[in-house]
Amino acid sequence: MFSEADLTHDRFLDGRLMIWQPRTGYRAAMDPVLLAAACAAQSGQSVLELGCGAGVASLCLGRRVEGLDLTGLELQPAYADLARRNAVTNGIALEVLEGDLARMPDTLRGRAFDHVIANPPYFPPGQGTAARDTGREQAQREATPLSDWVRHGLKRLKPGGWITVIQNADRLPELLSALSQGAGSIAVLPIVPRAGRAAGRVLVQGRKTGRGAFQLLAPLVLHAAPHHAADAEDLTEIAQDVLRRGAELRMGR
């Protein structure tokens, strides 16, 4: 477990959430906030987050939509403990289970959810430089293939339920291939840093047994200025709505 000296207490959604995170381990930024915004869960529905880390995506979703039945699955016990602590300190009910999604805990195998959300590791084995911190490395580099994240997520959905994933844009082909094995009504939202730039991330959503047409949505542009400036406040209006005000990010449905 992390000591108090190992942690920082960070603002999300303009301080609507205060999240304990490791100072040098895996630290959430905007990706889990975007993931939560893209999940169209409604009050009374159930949501499972695969690989919940310190709980940022689930808690952002719980802050936006009251009355959700939120469950997180996390492999690393220290991060699962942080997620529980963050849920309590923010006053949002979140059940956090420890376990490997490839060997789903018995307590989850008999359950089905209206929504599954996931922010799987972005880097395949052997790609890039390994992080010095083992927790950060485990969160960023996959041990379980991306296709298995999708497959196990689909298993935990009710018929007609929705799976939403955020991932590196270069892994979109394998993500779509995995979703095709049980999901339809797929929508892809490219996320670009500035107008005219290539997408770095994609949000992908599909419906279990869905039959709707594939949708490639207009990109979400995060920054208004054409170039980065360290002291500039240049988030686009829609990015401010999502990242600061906790607004829903509609995926074209």
Coordinates of C-alpha atoms in Angstrom, one line a residue:
M1 CA 0.0 0.0 0.0
F2 CA 1.0 3.6 -0.5
S3 CA 2.2 5.7 2.5
E4 CA 0.7 9.2 2.9
A5 CA 4.0 10.7 1.7
D6 CA 3.7 8.7 -1.5
L7 CA 0.4 10.4 -2.4
T8 CA -0.9 13.6 -3.9
H9 CA -4.5 14.9 -3.6
D10 CA -5.5 16.1 -7.1
R11 CA -8.4 18.1 -8.5
F12 CA -10.6 16.7 -11.2
L13 CA -13.7 18.3 -12.8
D14 CA -12.6 21.7 -11.4
G15 CA -12.5 20.3 -7.9
R16 CA -15.8 18.5 -8.0
L17 CA -13.7 15.4 -7.3
M18 CA -10.5 15.2 -5.2
I19 CA -8.5 12.1 -6.0
W20 CA -5.6 10.5 -4.1
Q21 CA -3.0 9.3 -6.5
P22 CA 0.6 8.0 -6.2
R23 CA 3.2 10.6 -6.6
T24 CA 5.4 8.5 -8.8
G25 CA 3.2 5.6 -9.9
Y26 CA 0.4 5.6 -12.5
R27 CA -1.3 9.0 -12.5
A28 CA -4.6 9.6 -14.2
A29 CA -5.0 12.6 -16.5
M30 CA -7.8 13.5 -18.9
D31 CA -8.3 10.0 -20.5
P32 CA -10.4 8.5 -17.7
V33 CA -12.4 11.8 -17.6
L34 CA -13.2 11.5 -21.3
L35 CA -14.0 7.8 -20.9
A36 CA -16.6 8.6 -18.1
A37 CA -18.1 11.4 -20.2
A38 CA -18.7 9.0 -23.2
C39 CA -20.6 6.5 -21.1
A40 CA -24.3 7.2 -21.5
A41 CA -25.4 5.5 -18.2
Q42 CA -28.6 6.6 -16.7
S43 CA -29.7 6.6 -13.0
G44 CA -30.6 3.1 -11.8
Q45 CA -28.2 1.3 -14.3
S46 CA -25.1 -0.7 -13.5
V47 CA -21.6 0.0 -14.7
L48 CA -18.5 -2.1 -14.5
E49 CA -15.0 -0.5 -15.0
L50 CA -12.3 -3.0 -16.0
G51 CA -8.9 -1.8 -14.6
C52 CA -10.3 1.0 -12.5
G53 CA -6.9 2.1 -11.0
A54 CA -7.6 4.8 -8.4
G55 CA -11.2 5.1 -9.5
V56 CA -11.1 8.3 -11.6
A57 CA -13.4 7.2 -14.5
S58 CA -16.0 5.5 -12.3
L59 CA -16.1 8.4 -9.9
C60 CA -16.3 11.1 -12.6
L61 CA -19.3 9.1 -14.0
G62 CA -20.8 8.8 -10.5
R63 CA -20.5 12.5 -10.0
R64 CA -22.3 13.2 -13.2
V65 CA -25.1 10.6 -12.9
E66 CA -26.7 9.9 -9.5
G67 CA -28.1 6.6 -8.6
L68 CA -25.7 4.3 -10.5
D69 CA -24.6 0.9 -9.4
L70 CA -20.8 1.3 -9.9
T71 CA -18.3 -1.6 -9.7
G72 CA -14.6 -1.5 -10.5
L73 CA -12.2 -4.4 -11.1
E74 CA -8.5 -3.7 -10.4
L75 CA -5.5 -6.0 -10.6
Q76 CA -3.2 -4.1 -8.3
P77 CA -4.2 -4.1 -4.6
A78 CA -2.7 -0.7 -3.8
Y79 CA -4.6 1.0 -6.5
A80 CA -7.8 -0.8 -5.6
D81 CA -7.3 0.5 -2.0
L82 CA -6.9 4.0 -3.3
A83 CA -10.1 3.6 -5.4
R84 CA -12.1 2.6 -2.3
R85 CA -10.6 5.6 -0.3
N86 CA -11.4 8.0 -3.2
A87 CA -15.0 6.7 -3.3
V88 CA -15.5 7.3 0.4
T89 CA -13.9 10.7 0.5
N90 CA -15.9 11.9 -2.5
G91 CA -19.2 10.4 -1.2
I92 CA -19.8 8.2 -4.2
A93 CA -20.7 4.5 -3.8
L94 CA -18.2 2.3 -5.7
E95 CA -17.7 -1.4 -5.1
V96 CA -14.0 -2.2 -5.9
L97 CA -13.0 -5.8 -6.5
E98 CA -9.4 -7.1 -6.8
G99 CA -8.6 -9.5 -9.5
D100 CA -7.5 -10.2 -13.1
L101 CA -10.0 -9.7 -15.8
A102 CA -8.6 -12.7 -17.6
R103 CA -9.5 -14.8 -14.6
M104 CA -12.7 -13.0 -13.6
P105 CA -13.4 -13.2 -9.8
D106 CA -16.3 -15.5 -9.0
T107 CA -18.2 -12.5 -7.6
L108 CA -18.4 -11.0 -11.1
R109 CA -18.9 -14.1 -13.2
G110 CA -22.6 -14.3 -12.4
R111 CA -23.3 -10.7 -12.9
A112 CA -24.3 -8.7 -15.9
F113 CA -24.1 -4.9 -16.4
D114 CA -25.8 -2.2 -18.5
H115 CA -22.4 -0.6 -19.3
V116 CA -18.8 -1.7 -19.3
I117 CA -16.0 1.0 -19.5
A118 CA -12.3 0.4 -19.9
N119 CA -9.0 2.3 -20.3
P120 CA -6.7 -0.6 -21.2
P121 CA -2.9 -0.3 -21.3
Y122 CA -1.9 1.5 -24.4
F123 CA 1.4 -0.2 -25.1
P124 CA 1.9 -3.8 -26.3
P125 CA 4.7 -5.9 -24.8
G126 CA 8.1 -4.9 -25.9
Q127 CA 7.2 -1.5 -27.2
G128 CA 8.8 1.6 -25.9
T129 CA 10.8 2.1 -22.7
A130 CA 9.7 0.4 -19.5
A131 CA 8.6 2.7 -16.7
R132 CA 10.8 2.6 -13.6
D133 CA 7.7 2.4 -11.3
T134 CA 6.2 -1.1 -11.4
G135 CA 2.7 0.1 -10.8
R136 CA 2.9 2.6 -13.7
E137 CA 4.5 0.0 -16.0
Q138 CA 1.7 -2.5 -15.2
A139 CA -0.9 0.1 -15.9
Q140 CA 0.6 1.2 -19.2
R141 CA 1.9 -2.0 -20.8
E142 CA -0.5 -4.8 -21.5
A143 CA -0.1 -8.3 -20.2
T144 CA -3.6 -9.3 -21.2
P145 CA -4.2 -8.7 -25.0
L146 CA -6.5 -5.9 -25.9
S147 CA -8.9 -8.4 -27.6
D148 CA -9.3 -10.1 -24.2
W149 CA -10.3 -6.8 -22.6
V150 CA -13.0 -6.5 -25.1
R151 CA -14.1 -10.1 -25.0
H152 CA -14.4 -10.2 -21.2
G153 CA -16.1 -6.9 -21.2
L154 CA -18.7 -8.1 -23.7
K155 CA -19.3 -11.2 -21.5
R156 CA -20.2 -9.0 -18.5
L157 CA -22.8 -7.0 -20.5
K158 CA -26.5 -7.6 -20.6
P159 CA -28.0 -8.1 -24.1
G160 CA -28.2 -4.6 -25.6
G161 CA -25.6 -3.2 -23.1
W162 CA -22.9 -0.8 -24.1
I163 CA -19.1 -1.1 -23.9
T164 CA -17.0 2.0 -24.1
V165 CA -13.2 2.0 -24.5
I166 CA -10.5 4.7 -24.8
Q167 CA -7.3 3.7 -26.5
N168 CA -4.3 4.8 -28.6
A169 CA -5.5 5.7 -32.1
D170 CA -2.9 3.3 -33.7
R171 CA -4.7 0.4 -32.1
L172 CA -8.1 1.2 -33.5
P173 CA -7.9 -1.7 -36.1
E174 CA -7.5 -4.4 -33.4
L175 CA -10.1 -2.8 -31.2
L176 CA -12.6 -2.8 -34.0
S177 CA -11.7 -6.4 -34.8
A178 CA -12.3 -7.4 -31.2
L179 CA -15.6 -5.6 -31.0
S180 CA -16.9 -7.2 -34.2
Q181 CA -17.0 -10.5 -32.2
G182 CA -20.3 -9.7 -30.5
A183 CA -21.0 -6.0 -30.7
G184 CA -22.5 -3.7 -33.3
S185 CA -23.8 -0.2 -33.5
I186 CA -20.2 0.9 -33.2
A187 CA -19.2 4.5 -33.0
V188 CA -15.6 5.9 -33.1
L189 CA -14.7 9.4 -31.8
P190 CA -11.2 10.5 -32.7
I191 CA -9.6 12.8 -30.1
V192 CA -7.2 15.4 -31.5
P193 CA -5.0 17.8 -29.6
R194 CA -5.6 20.7 -32.1
A195 CA -7.4 21.3 -35.3
G196 CA -5.5 19.8 -38.2
R197 CA -3.5 17.3 -36.1
A198 CA -3.8 13.6 -36.2
A199 CA -5.8 11.8 -33.5
G200 CA -3.8 10.5 -30.6
R201 CA -6.6 8.7 -28.9
V202 CA -10.0 7.3 -29.9
L203 CA -13.1 6.6 -27.9
V204 CA -14.9 3.6 -29.3
Q205 CA -18.3 2.4 -28.2
G206 CA -20.3 -0.6 -29.2
R207 CA -23.6 -2.3 -28.3
K208 CA -23.8 -6.0 -27.4
T209 CA -25.9 -7.6 -30.2
G210 CA -26.4 -4.2 -31.7
R211 CA -27.3 -3.9 -35.4
G212 CA -26.9 -0.2 -36.0
A213 CA -24.7 1.3 -38.7
F214 CA -21.0 2.0 -38.0
Q215 CA -20.4 5.7 -37.2
L216 CA -17.1 7.6 -37.6
L217 CA -17.8 10.8 -35.7
A218 CA -16.3 14.3 -36.2
P219 CA -13.2 14.6 -34.0
L220 CA -13.2 16.1 -30.6
V221 CA -10.7 18.9 -30.6
L222 CA -9.2 19.6 -27.2
H223 CA -7.2 22.8 -27.7
A224 CA -8.3 26.0 -29.6
A225 CA -4.9 27.6 -30.1
P226 CA -2.8 26.3 -33.1
H227 CA 0.3 25.8 -31.0
H228 CA 1.1 24.8 -27.5
A229 CA 1.9 27.5 -25.0
A230 CA 2.8 26.5 -21.4
D231 CA 0.9 29.4 -19.8
A232 CA -2.0 29.5 -22.1
E233 CA -5.6 28.5 -21.2
D234 CA -6.8 27.3 -24.6
L235 CA -9.2 24.4 -24.0
T236 CA -12.1 24.4 -26.5
E237 CA -15.5 25.0 -25.1
I238 CA -16.6 21.4 -25.5
A239 CA -13.3 20.2 -23.8
Q240 CA -14.0 22.6 -20.9
D241 CA -17.6 21.3 -20.6
V242 CA -16.3 17.7 -20.4
L243 CA -13.0 18.0 -18.5
R244 CA -14.1 20.8 -16.0
R245 CA -17.8 20.8 -15.8
G246 CA -18.4 17.0 -16.1
A247 CA -20.7 17.2 -19.1
E248 CA -21.7 14.1 -21.1
L249 CA -19.8 13.5 -24.3
R250 CA -22.4 12.2 -26.8
M251 CA -21.2 9.4 -29.1
G252 CA -23.6 10.1 -31.9
R253 CA -26.6 8.0 -30.7

